[in-house]
XYZ file of C-alpha atoms in Angstrom:
561
model
C -0.265 -14.792 -52.437
C 1.988 -15.300 -49.720
C 1.417 -12.425 -47.421
C -2.107 -13.651 -47.998
C -1.217 -17.471 -46.549
C -0.072 -15.657 -43.678
C -2.284 -13.740 -42.797
C -4.954 -16.294 -43.349
C -2.790 -18.794 -41.241
C -2.570 -15.788 -38.438
C -6.170 -15.569 -38.785
C -6.619 -19.209 -37.282
C -4.640 -18.533 -34.749
C -6.335 -16.408 -33.960
C -9.638 -18.357 -33.530
C -7.278 -20.656 -31.311
C -6.130 -17.966 -28.644
C -10.197 -16.648 -28.523
C -11.827 -20.112 -28.487
C -8.860 -22.817 -26.802
C -7.151 -20.207 -24.123
C -8.784 -19.812 -20.462
C -8.683 -16.330 -20.207
C -6.359 -16.327 -16.619
C -4.617 -12.863 -16.087
C -1.543 -12.563 -15.119
C -2.119 -9.568 -13.183
C -3.815 -9.421 -9.778
C -4.657 -7.104 -7.389
C -2.597 -6.612 -4.014
C -4.174 -8.986 -1.529
C -6.475 -8.030 1.301
C -4.937 -9.355 4.715
C -5.568 -12.170 6.166
C -9.532 -12.055 8.731
C -8.117 -10.524 11.817
C -5.566 -8.726 10.871
C -5.805 -5.398 13.101
C -5.283 -1.666 11.557
C -5.659 2.020 11.980
C -9.248 2.793 10.939
C -10.300 -0.623 10.702
C -8.250 -0.032 7.065
C -8.294 -3.621 4.677
C -4.646 -3.312 2.964
C -6.021 -3.743 -0.241
C -5.953 -0.935 -2.713
C -9.417 0.299 -4.370
C -8.742 2.670 -7.769
C -12.316 2.410 -10.687
C -8.774 0.766 -13.430
C -9.826 -2.936 -14.707
C -7.665 -4.942 -13.669
C -6.861 -6.703 -16.691
C -3.100 -8.783 -18.585
C -1.245 -5.661 -20.699
C 0.671 -8.743 -22.324
C -1.988 -10.927 -23.785
C -4.147 -13.857 -22.453
C -3.384 -17.294 -22.789
C 0.680 -15.957 -23.100
C 2.069 -19.476 -23.893
C -0.316 -19.367 -27.524
C 0.869 -16.258 -28.132
C 4.437 -16.972 -28.037
C 3.567 -20.234 -30.070
C 1.760 -17.947 -32.753
C 4.216 -14.868 -33.193
C 6.802 -18.176 -33.600
C 5.136 -18.802 -36.466
C 5.669 -15.883 -38.149
C 8.976 -16.240 -39.937
C 12.730 -14.371 -39.921
C 12.826 -10.938 -37.404
C 13.987 -8.553 -40.045
C 13.584 -5.018 -40.931
C 11.125 -6.424 -44.037
C 8.652 -4.632 -44.610
C 5.413 -7.619 -46.508
C 4.572 -7.092 -49.889
C 1.744 -4.751 -49.724
C -0.184 -2.034 -50.973
C -0.344 -0.651 -47.150
C 1.817 0.763 -45.189
C 0.444 1.325 -41.802
C 3.868 3.257 -40.818
C 3.500 5.463 -44.328
C 0.933 7.955 -42.728
C 2.134 7.909 -39.083
C 4.416 10.784 -37.474
C 5.827 9.291 -34.366
C 9.133 10.303 -32.913
C 9.726 6.448 -31.822
C 12.015 4.368 -34.890
C 9.289 2.721 -36.818
C 9.513 -0.642 -38.562
C 6.458 -2.866 -39.764
C 7.251 -6.514 -40.503
C 5.719 -9.770 -40.013
C 6.736 -9.194 -36.446
C 4.244 -5.603 -36.292
C 1.852 -6.891 -38.545
C 1.034 -10.202 -35.701
C 0.410 -8.240 -32.806
C -1.697 -5.405 -35.153
C -3.588 -8.217 -35.928
C -3.672 -9.564 -32.288
C -4.688 -6.056 -30.805
C -7.977 -5.833 -33.201
C -9.184 -9.143 -33.127
C -7.886 -11.427 -29.548
C -6.749 -8.929 -27.580
C -9.562 -6.044 -28.357
C -11.471 -5.943 -25.756
C -8.097 -5.321 -23.797
C -6.733 -2.784 -26.160
C -10.332 -0.556 -25.683
C -9.257 -0.903 -22.080
C -5.434 0.330 -22.291
C -6.669 2.840 -24.694
C -9.286 4.544 -22.266
C -6.728 4.243 -19.812
C -4.185 6.509 -21.742
C -5.299 9.453 -21.132
C -5.132 9.384 -17.188
C -1.911 9.327 -17.915
C -0.770 10.344 -21.235
C 0.583 13.925 -20.383
C 2.337 13.167 -16.957
C 4.145 10.384 -19.145
C 4.101 12.478 -22.251
C 5.826 15.980 -19.502
C 8.652 13.650 -18.052
C 10.232 11.704 -21.492
C 9.653 15.560 -22.613
C 12.066 17.388 -20.386
C 14.173 14.339 -20.262
C 14.964 14.284 -24.072
C 13.325 11.087 -24.771
C 10.742 10.199 -27.667
C 7.300 10.555 -26.493
C 6.119 8.230 -28.057
C 7.658 5.170 -25.301
C 4.979 6.900 -23.593
C 3.272 3.524 -25.492
C 6.092 1.179 -23.123
C 3.475 1.318 -19.843
C 0.920 0.536 -22.649
C 1.793 -2.828 -23.096
C 4.174 -3.378 -19.733
C 1.087 -2.565 -17.676
C -2.234 -1.474 -20.083
C -1.590 1.702 -17.852
C -2.451 0.173 -14.785
C -1.197 1.817 -11.868
C -1.090 -1.347 -9.140
C -0.322 -4.521 -11.906
C 1.648 -7.186 -10.069
C 3.360 -9.554 -12.425
C 3.780 -13.367 -11.875
C 7.008 -12.157 -11.167
C 6.357 -9.770 -8.960
C 6.855 -7.015 -10.941
C 4.398 -3.380 -10.238
C 3.175 -0.509 -11.073
C 2.571 1.188 -14.419
C 6.226 0.501 -15.110
C 6.069 -3.119 -13.921
C 9.310 -1.994 -11.522
C 11.492 -5.288 -9.900
C 11.776 -4.525 -7.475
C 16.116 -4.050 -7.396
C 15.347 -2.143 -9.779
C 13.629 0.177 -8.654
C 14.675 0.521 -5.529
C 18.347 1.539 -7.632
C 16.440 4.326 -9.363
C 15.302 5.338 -5.406
C 11.700 4.216 -5.859
C 11.188 3.864 -2.037
C 9.632 -0.268 -0.412
C 8.824 -1.425 2.182
C 5.608 -2.581 4.734
C 4.058 1.062 4.484
C 4.867 2.252 1.007
C 5.112 1.123 -2.618
C 6.252 4.150 -4.703
C 6.248 1.176 -7.940
C 2.420 3.006 -7.898
C 2.818 6.262 -7.670
C 2.470 7.189 -10.649
C 4.943 9.839 -10.753
C 7.606 8.781 -9.114
C 7.786 5.578 -11.221
C 7.176 7.540 -14.571
C 10.410 9.498 -13.309
C 12.741 6.285 -12.254
C 11.562 4.472 -15.493
C 12.597 7.617 -18.096
C 16.511 7.429 -16.090
C 16.119 3.699 -16.604
C 15.293 4.239 -19.877
C 18.055 6.767 -21.037
C 20.966 4.678 -18.794
C 20.307 1.965 -21.287
C 19.910 4.161 -24.272
C 23.475 6.296 -23.416
C 24.643 2.592 -23.368
C 23.035 0.678 -25.988
C 22.555 3.698 -29.182
C 19.166 2.338 -30.611
C 15.925 2.243 -29.109
C 14.641 -0.881 -30.250
C 17.757 -2.393 -28.112
C 16.706 -0.298 -25.305
C 12.886 -1.467 -24.814
C 14.385 -4.645 -25.227
C 16.384 -4.254 -22.595
C 13.972 -2.745 -20.078
C 12.549 -5.895 -20.244
C 14.987 -8.482 -20.649
C 18.250 -6.744 -18.527
C 20.493 -4.772 -20.299
C 22.968 -7.680 -19.151
C 21.315 -9.845 -21.145
C 20.977 -7.392 -24.341
C 24.584 -6.476 -24.139
C 25.777 -10.545 -23.532
C 23.922 -11.238 -26.780
C 25.367 -9.099 -29.044
C 28.807 -9.513 -28.176
C 28.119 -13.412 -28.392
C 26.697 -12.776 -32.362
C 28.830 -9.190 -33.301
C 25.505 -7.887 -33.972
C 24.448 -4.446 -33.961
C 21.011 -3.946 -33.409
C 17.885 -5.295 -32.338
C 16.474 -7.122 -35.819
C 20.048 -8.894 -36.660
C 19.916 -10.456 -32.227
C 16.439 -10.750 -32.486
C 16.968 -13.183 -35.274
C 19.794 -15.172 -33.938
C 17.329 -16.978 -31.542
C 19.133 -15.575 -27.920
C 16.619 -13.790 -26.478
C 13.512 -15.661 -25.153
C 10.427 -14.349 -27.327
C 8.921 -12.712 -24.030
C 11.639 -9.881 -24.285
C 12.141 -9.705 -28.072
C 8.173 -9.557 -28.860
C 8.131 -6.189 -26.714
C 9.554 -4.497 -29.326
C 7.033 -5.780 -32.302
C 4.217 -5.367 -29.487
C 5.457 -1.978 -28.623
C 4.848 -0.393 -32.926
C 1.975 -2.039 -32.833
C 0.353 -0.798 -29.956
C 1.368 2.515 -31.125
C 0.309 2.098 -34.723
C -3.118 1.819 -33.659
C -3.529 4.371 -30.517
C -1.958 7.158 -32.059
C -4.828 6.566 -34.951
C -7.104 3.689 -33.259
C -10.281 5.161 -35.937
C -8.225 2.967 -38.404
C -7.925 0.132 -36.824
C -12.287 0.260 -36.148
C -11.053 1.436 -31.858
C -14.556 3.565 -32.274
C -16.466 5.390 -29.276
C -13.912 4.893 -27.050
C -14.620 5.740 -23.278
C -11.153 7.925 -22.077
C -10.743 8.612 -18.980
C -10.207 12.046 -17.547
C -7.067 12.585 -16.119
C -5.319 12.789 -13.366
C -4.481 16.051 -11.946
C -3.720 16.387 -8.135
C -2.860 18.645 -5.393
C 0.347 17.450 -2.403
C -0.582 18.159 1.153
C 1.521 18.167 3.459
C 0.541 16.036 6.576
C 2.135 14.402 9.400
C 2.865 10.362 9.750
C 0.422 7.916 10.513
C -2.049 9.659 8.756
C -4.808 7.586 7.773
C -6.897 8.462 4.017
C -10.345 9.017 6.188
C -8.788 12.037 7.853
C -7.712 13.379 4.717
C -10.819 12.587 2.321
C -12.234 14.664 6.003
C -10.381 17.844 5.084
C -10.572 17.869 1.281
C -14.483 17.239 1.516
C -13.249 14.290 -0.520
C -14.586 10.681 -0.508
C -12.539 7.878 0.267
C -12.565 5.760 -2.912
C -11.785 8.627 -4.870
C -8.306 9.421 -1.853
C -7.448 6.549 -2.291
C -7.496 5.848 -6.050
C -5.351 9.194 -5.956
C -2.238 7.080 -3.700
C -2.401 3.512 -4.572
C 1.360 3.367 -3.342
C -0.119 4.007 0.172
C -0.363 0.550 1.615
C -2.069 0.423 4.278
C -4.342 3.476 3.432
C -2.048 5.785 5.530
C 0.740 8.036 5.653
C 4.569 6.337 6.457
C 4.484 6.267 9.853
C 8.748 5.907 9.909
C 8.908 8.853 7.685
C 8.255 12.962 8.618
C 5.968 15.119 6.155
C 3.890 13.394 3.637
C 3.237 14.338 0.439
C -0.410 12.939 0.212
C -1.933 13.514 -2.916
C -6.035 14.946 -2.484
C -8.326 16.689 -5.401
C -6.820 19.342 -7.338
C -9.756 22.227 -6.547
C -9.605 20.843 -2.294
C -6.206 22.312 -0.956
C -7.630 25.296 -0.224
C -10.006 24.000 2.071
C -8.393 20.973 3.249
C -4.973 23.613 4.319
C -7.706 25.893 6.666
C -8.994 22.175 7.906
C -6.202 20.142 8.880
C -5.450 22.784 11.758
C -8.816 21.946 13.051
C -8.546 17.703 12.415
C -8.673 15.837 15.889
C -8.325 11.663 16.127
C -9.894 10.163 19.299
C -8.931 6.781 20.420
C -11.565 3.684 20.975
C -12.856 1.095 20.633
C -13.972 -1.319 17.941
C -15.307 -5.263 18.162
C -14.376 -7.707 16.152
C -16.145 -11.095 16.279
C -14.600 -14.340 16.316
C -15.988 -17.755 16.153
C -14.504 -20.288 17.950
C -13.164 -23.405 16.848
C -12.808 -26.634 17.322
C -9.589 -27.365 19.464
C -9.548 -23.240 19.839
C -7.896 -22.166 23.350
C -8.385 -18.850 24.472
C -4.216 -18.105 24.472
C -4.264 -19.183 20.796
C -6.647 -16.444 19.766
C -5.401 -14.021 22.107
C -2.002 -14.611 20.275
C -3.312 -13.744 16.974
C -5.546 -10.957 18.062
C -2.667 -9.715 20.231
C -4.521 -9.181 23.044
C -4.199 -9.930 26.994
C -6.080 -12.945 28.731
C -7.651 -10.489 31.407
C -8.895 -8.403 28.883
C -10.462 -10.520 26.487
C -12.148 -12.582 30.185
C -13.448 -9.540 30.986
C -14.746 -8.376 27.769
C -17.157 -11.129 27.108
C -17.857 -12.058 31.018
C -16.251 -15.131 30.735
C -15.554 -16.648 34.188
C -12.952 -19.685 32.812
C -10.703 -20.073 30.335
C -12.900 -22.815 28.964
C -14.083 -22.269 25.511
C -17.448 -23.375 23.949
C -16.697 -24.490 19.980
C -19.123 -22.017 17.401
C -19.464 -19.809 20.713
C -19.104 -16.093 19.517
C -15.972 -13.519 21.685
C -15.835 -10.361 21.192
C -12.226 -8.870 20.135
C -11.971 -5.119 21.415
C -9.658 -3.220 19.079
C -7.526 0.400 19.035
C -9.845 2.206 16.096
C -9.427 6.072 15.247
C -12.180 8.628 14.750
C -11.768 11.678 12.956
C -13.620 14.616 12.946
C -13.312 18.646 12.789
C -13.228 20.811 14.970
C -15.229 24.086 15.365
C -13.270 27.378 13.648
C -11.200 28.951 16.239
C -10.446 26.036 18.574
C -6.521 25.981 20.139
C -4.822 23.207 20.410
C -5.244 22.506 23.920
C -8.582 22.428 23.683
C -9.286 19.474 20.852
C -11.457 17.513 23.179
C -13.905 18.593 25.004
C -14.380 15.913 28.037
C -10.607 16.619 29.541
C -11.250 13.975 31.541
C -9.626 11.662 28.578
C -6.918 14.054 28.059
C -3.239 12.727 30.904
C -0.014 14.408 30.898
C 3.145 12.140 30.560
C 6.480 13.104 31.374
C 8.949 10.995 29.112
C 11.751 9.020 31.015
C 15.365 8.074 30.288
C 15.004 4.755 27.505
C 10.859 4.813 26.985
C 9.675 4.853 23.559
C 6.935 5.810 21.685
C 5.864 2.422 21.158
C 6.483 1.754 24.980
C 4.765 4.594 25.904
C 1.594 3.579 23.422
C 0.797 0.673 24.793
C 1.132 1.339 28.193
C -2.086 3.400 27.658
C -3.529 1.123 25.006
C -3.668 3.768 22.391
C -2.328 3.475 17.917
C 0.732 4.883 17.653
C 0.436 6.878 14.928
C -2.184 8.213 16.987
C 1.240 8.909 20.209
C 2.802 11.165 16.969
C -0.355 13.457 15.379
C -1.393 14.258 18.910
C 2.071 15.470 19.969
C 3.349 16.867 16.376
C 6.003 14.073 16.166
C 7.132 14.387 12.901
C 10.682 13.090 12.870
C 10.568 9.038 12.491
C 8.442 9.399 15.855
C 11.638 10.230 18.104
C 11.496 11.375 21.248
C 13.243 12.695 24.523
C 13.771 12.170 28.602
C 11.417 15.171 30.285
C 9.646 15.349 26.925
C 5.521 16.299 28.269
C 2.972 14.218 26.336
C -0.379 14.505 25.151
C -2.341 11.606 25.474
C -6.507 12.036 24.958
C -7.749 8.105 26.467
C -10.477 7.240 26.144
C -12.022 5.966 29.206
C -13.415 2.128 28.262
C -10.256 1.923 26.219
C -8.846 2.543 29.341
C -10.210 0.307 32.115
C -9.206 -2.625 31.193
C -7.454 -4.452 34.270
C -8.972 -7.797 35.821
C -12.181 -7.259 37.134
C -13.642 -9.572 39.530
C -14.348 -11.826 37.016
C -11.404 -11.490 35.422
C -9.126 -11.983 38.758
C -11.717 -15.224 39.607
C -8.983 -16.457 36.481
C -6.250 -15.856 38.104
C -3.566 -18.499 39.180
C -2.789 -19.558 42.242
C 0.853 -18.027 42.043
C -0.406 -14.571 41.032
C -2.823 -15.002 44.362
C 0.202 -14.998 46.754
C 1.939 -12.230 45.271
C -0.823 -10.021 45.365
C -2.051 -11.164 49.186
C 2.776 -10.929 49.518
C 1.938 -7.378 48.439
C -0.792 -6.369 50.610
C 0.873 -7.655 53.750
C 4.022 -5.883 53.169
C 1.948 -2.656 52.498
C 0.131 -3.139 55.742
C 3.580 -3.718 57.606
C 4.922 -0.274 56.304
C 2.555 1.482 56.879
C 2.169 -0.003 60.507
C 5.546 1.405 60.846
C 4.978 5.232 60.170
C 6.607 5.309 57.251
C 4.213 8.663 55.816
C 2.238 6.291 53.836
C -1.664 5.975 53.408
C -4.134 2.194 52.119
C -6.026 2.068 49.250
C -8.035 -0.319 49.317
C -8.826 -1.453 46.056
C -12.234 -1.777 44.461
C -14.195 -2.661 41.912
C -13.945 -1.825 38.501
C -10.369 0.113 39.716
C -7.467 -0.070 37.255
C -4.015 1.305 38.491
C -4.680 4.228 35.508
C -7.629 5.485 38.134
C -6.566 5.534 40.533
C -3.382 7.611 39.976
C -5.538 10.379 38.500
C -8.527 10.390 41.559
C -5.282 10.233 43.960
C -3.542 13.282 41.769
C 0.087 10.252 41.539
C 1.328 9.044 38.735
C 1.489 5.123 38.024
C 4.921 4.763 38.081
C 4.995 5.856 41.683
C 2.015 3.992 42.317
C 4.025 0.651 41.131
C 7.160 2.072 43.150
C 5.485 2.408 45.920
C 3.910 -1.221 46.040
C 7.198 -2.881 44.365
C 4.551 -4.054 41.293
C 5.320 -6.140 38.683
C 2.183 -6.496 37.053
C -0.572 -3.472 36.563
C -3.042 -5.912 37.796
C -5.637 -5.596 40.289
C -8.612 -7.041 41.861
C -10.431 -5.680 44.032
C -9.804 -5.914 47.895
C -6.335 -5.459 46.786
C -4.370 -3.074 49.314
C -1.845 -0.226 47.635
C 0.269 2.271 49.621
C 0.101 5.727 48.274
C 2.168 8.378 49.922
C 0.763 11.248 52.126
C 1.541 14.473 49.814
């Protein structure tokens, strides 16, 4: 009779959970970057996935905990029923059946049925991978379902507490177990690496506590809290500790919740979960690629679509391999490995120019826009045919930026034949003190491309005397002041240019071995150097230039060859 009353109370509570609570998920996708953020080949920061994001800990957490608190004493006593679900289950995780386990059995079948169905569908994506790692470590394979209640088997799950991934690692614990987290990569979202870290963490917890219920509670609440509670209350098992009301419900609920999830997942039809659309297991091959390589390029060489490549590499924050590491093992569909390895040497990247549209806001200045998009004033004026810095609210500006295109060269192409238009090739000799970043900035190309073009796999390091090949688009490079842009120069700029011109003429008149060159419309320091067969550095040195800005009519002195 008491058991029937208890079940009736649970059903009333579930009805409240379903009807009286707003369905607000505590998990979100990683946010996309703010409008205008420029990244390689216009990639977005967000991670695409075909897995639905929902709350693995249940909708309406507060109401769930209130209902859980009314389930009575926390112990290992079995409710007086004829049906004992653990009697028909074989599991390598220690099972208990009590009021709290029954609470979650009912909750999963009723208030959270829709969510649990999704978790079941996803379970087959990661089951094999996780079970293999657990078995190799000698841990219970049914710890697989800890990932179910932690993240709902969602590889990119993000909690309010900033826990991430299948196993909901906080950053501190993740780094303790050798998961890399930086601006380019978050290995908590790597299924295999995060699983290995979780297995190691669970093994350490079990070694300390010698009890899987305590280890699971410690996984969620932290070993220090469990250790302190056991010492304080002089208990040696989870259920006695749970009965002391020392641990928060958010922590103690994980043990009965895990058991209930395990019971249903191993016999879903018995609990009414039929026709579940189980997803395919995770299968992939590793392809070794250079740093900073776009996933668009990976999709091209492997003959895959970009959505699939992103799904397999959800640990990459910006849809490209980390530029600050050496070679990287990118994941591709298993059946495409041979093709991808064959195509990788044919892959070629070229820099070109793309344009964003910026609508001028009231009171916005040219300097503010330049700062926002990291573009210089002269370039912005030139590409928009502006004669002054005065802006009109509501008008649109074109914002140029570098983007990268990838192609597969014909089979048999050699590295030095990477581009048909040889005029775009620049050979740059590295001088002491130069960095890849500085060189990339000078030629207006992405840092990552310099690494790709020259095989700089060791953290993009270079040495003095090294020759770098740069495949520079003429349009990108010709961003020096035109007549229009020069008209917007300040008086100080004009004065310096005039003084420099007079100094050049005076030097030539002395017969010091130089010839004069008059700057024409459309000229840049780079185009002049190429035309005259010299270098940018030499022209700067010969003319004592503090800036690369030129205007038609300027005079440069060039050392006679």
